[in-house]
C-alpha atoms as an extended CHARMM CRD file, in Angstrom:
* protein
*
        52  EXT
         1         1  MET       CA            -11.9350000000       -7.4580000000       17.9530000000  PROA      1               0.0000000000
         2         2  PRO       CA            -14.4090000000       -9.2120000000       15.6560000000  PROA      2               0.0000000000
         3         3  GLN       CA            -13.4590000000      -12.5720000000       14.2110000000  PROA      3               0.0000000000
         4         4  MET       CA            -12.7180000000      -12.5390000000       10.4860000000  PROA      4               0.0000000000
         5         5  SER       CA            -13.4390000000      -15.5740000000        8.3720000000  PROA      5               0.0000000000
         6         6  ARG       CA            -11.0890000000      -16.7240000000        5.6490000000  PROA      6               0.0000000000
         7         7  ARG       CA            -13.5780000000      -15.5800000000        3.0060000000  PROA      7               0.0000000000
         8         8  GLY       CA            -13.7950000000      -12.1080000000        4.5900000000  PROA      8               0.0000000000
         9         9  PHE       CA            -10.0140000000      -11.8810000000        4.7360000000  PROA      9               0.0000000000
        10        10  ILE       CA             -9.6570000000      -12.7840000000        1.0560000000  PROA      10              0.0000000000
        11        11  ILE       CA            -12.3580000000      -10.2990000000        0.0130000000  PROA      11              0.0000000000
        12        12  THR       CA            -10.7230000000       -7.5300000000        2.0530000000  PROA      12              0.0000000000
        13        13  GLY       CA             -7.3220000000       -8.2970000000        0.5380000000  PROA      13              0.0000000000
        14        14  LEU       CA             -8.6780000000       -8.2740000000       -3.0200000000  PROA      14              0.0000000000
        15        15  ALA       CA            -10.4750000000       -4.9790000000       -2.4120000000  PROA      15              0.0000000000
        16        16  ALA       CA             -7.3000000000       -3.3700000000       -1.0580000000  PROA      16              0.0000000000
        17        17  THR       CA             -5.2720000000       -4.6670000000       -4.0000000000  PROA      17              0.0000000000
        18        18  SER       CA             -7.7560000000       -3.3770000000       -6.5620000000  PROA      18              0.0000000000
        19        19  VAL       CA             -7.9140000000        0.0680000000       -4.9460000000  PROA      19              0.0000000000
        20        20  ARG       CA             -4.1300000000        0.2890000000       -5.0280000000  PROA      20              0.0000000000
        21        21  GLY       CA             -3.6590000000       -1.2030000000       -8.4970000000  PROA      21              0.0000000000
        22        22  LEU       CA             -6.3980000000        0.4250000000      -10.5730000000  PROA      22              0.0000000000
        23        23  PRO       CA             -5.1880000000        4.0560000000      -10.3850000000  PROA      23              0.0000000000
        24        24  GLN       CA             -1.6930000000        2.9690000000      -11.4020000000  PROA      24              0.0000000000
        25        25  ILE       CA             -3.0350000000        1.1440000000      -14.4680000000  PROA      25              0.0000000000
        26        26  ALA       CA             -5.3410000000        4.0170000000      -15.4300000000  PROA      26              0.0000000000
        27        27  LEU       CA             -2.7600000000        6.7940000000      -15.0610000000  PROA      27              0.0000000000
        28        28  ARG       CA              0.3880000000        4.9150000000      -16.1420000000  PROA      28              0.0000000000
        29        29  GLN       CA              2.4370000000        6.3090000000      -13.2880000000  PROA      29              0.0000000000
        30        30  LYS       CA              5.2890000000        4.6590000000      -11.4380000000  PROA      30              0.0000000000
        31        31  ARG       CA              5.0200000000        3.9580000000       -7.7530000000  PROA      31              0.0000000000
        32        32  VAL       CA              8.2310000000        4.7880000000       -5.8640000000  PROA      32              0.0000000000
        33        33  LEU       CA              8.7880000000        3.3770000000       -2.4010000000  PROA      33              0.0000000000
        34        34  THR       CA             11.3960000000        5.2180000000       -0.3330000000  PROA      34              0.0000000000
        35        35  LEU       CA             12.6510000000        4.1380000000        3.0720000000  PROA      35              0.0000000000
        36        36  VAL       CA             13.7370000000        6.9400000000        5.4190000000  PROA      36              0.0000000000
        37        37  TYR       CA             14.8790000000        6.9910000000        9.0220000000  PROA      37              0.0000000000
        38        38  ASP       CA             12.4080000000        8.8940000000       11.2040000000  PROA      38              0.0000000000
        39        39  LYS       CA             14.1590000000       10.2740000000       14.3010000000  PROA      39              0.0000000000
        40        40  SER       CA             10.8890000000       10.9990000000       16.1150000000  PROA      40              0.0000000000
        41        41  ILE       CA              9.8660000000        7.3240000000       16.2050000000  PROA      41              0.0000000000
        42        42  GLY       CA             13.3900000000        5.9370000000       16.0870000000  PROA      42              0.0000000000
        43        43  ALA       CA             12.7120000000        3.5760000000       13.1800000000  PROA      43              0.0000000000
        44        44  MET       CA             12.5700000000        3.2990000000        9.4260000000  PROA      44              0.0000000000
        45        45  ARG       CA              9.4540000000        4.5820000000        7.6760000000  PROA      45              0.0000000000
        46        46  ALA       CA              8.1810000000        3.8690000000        4.1650000000  PROA      46              0.0000000000
        47        47  ILE       CA              7.0240000000        6.7030000000        1.9100000000  PROA      47              0.0000000000
        48        48  ASP       CA              4.9930000000        5.6810000000       -1.1370000000  PROA      48              0.0000000000
        49        49  ARG       CA              4.7700000000        8.2040000000       -4.0050000000  PROA      49              0.0000000000
        50        50  LEU       CA              3.3870000000        8.2490000000       -7.5380000000  PROA      50              0.0000000000
        51        51  VAL       CA              5.7840000000        9.6270000000      -10.1520000000  PROA      51              0.0000000000
        52        52  PRO       CA              4.6670000000       10.4560000000      -13.7280000000  PROA      52              0.0000000000
């Protein structure tokens, strides 16, 4: 696994945040996070949906 510098980590985090945040601002939709129990993996799973 390649080593990641602190600067690279911050840039990656900001890019991920902007990709997730910009569509929500542009479309004015709510983001709904639902937790469900998935029997196949035997654990809780998060489902993220956009609701108008």
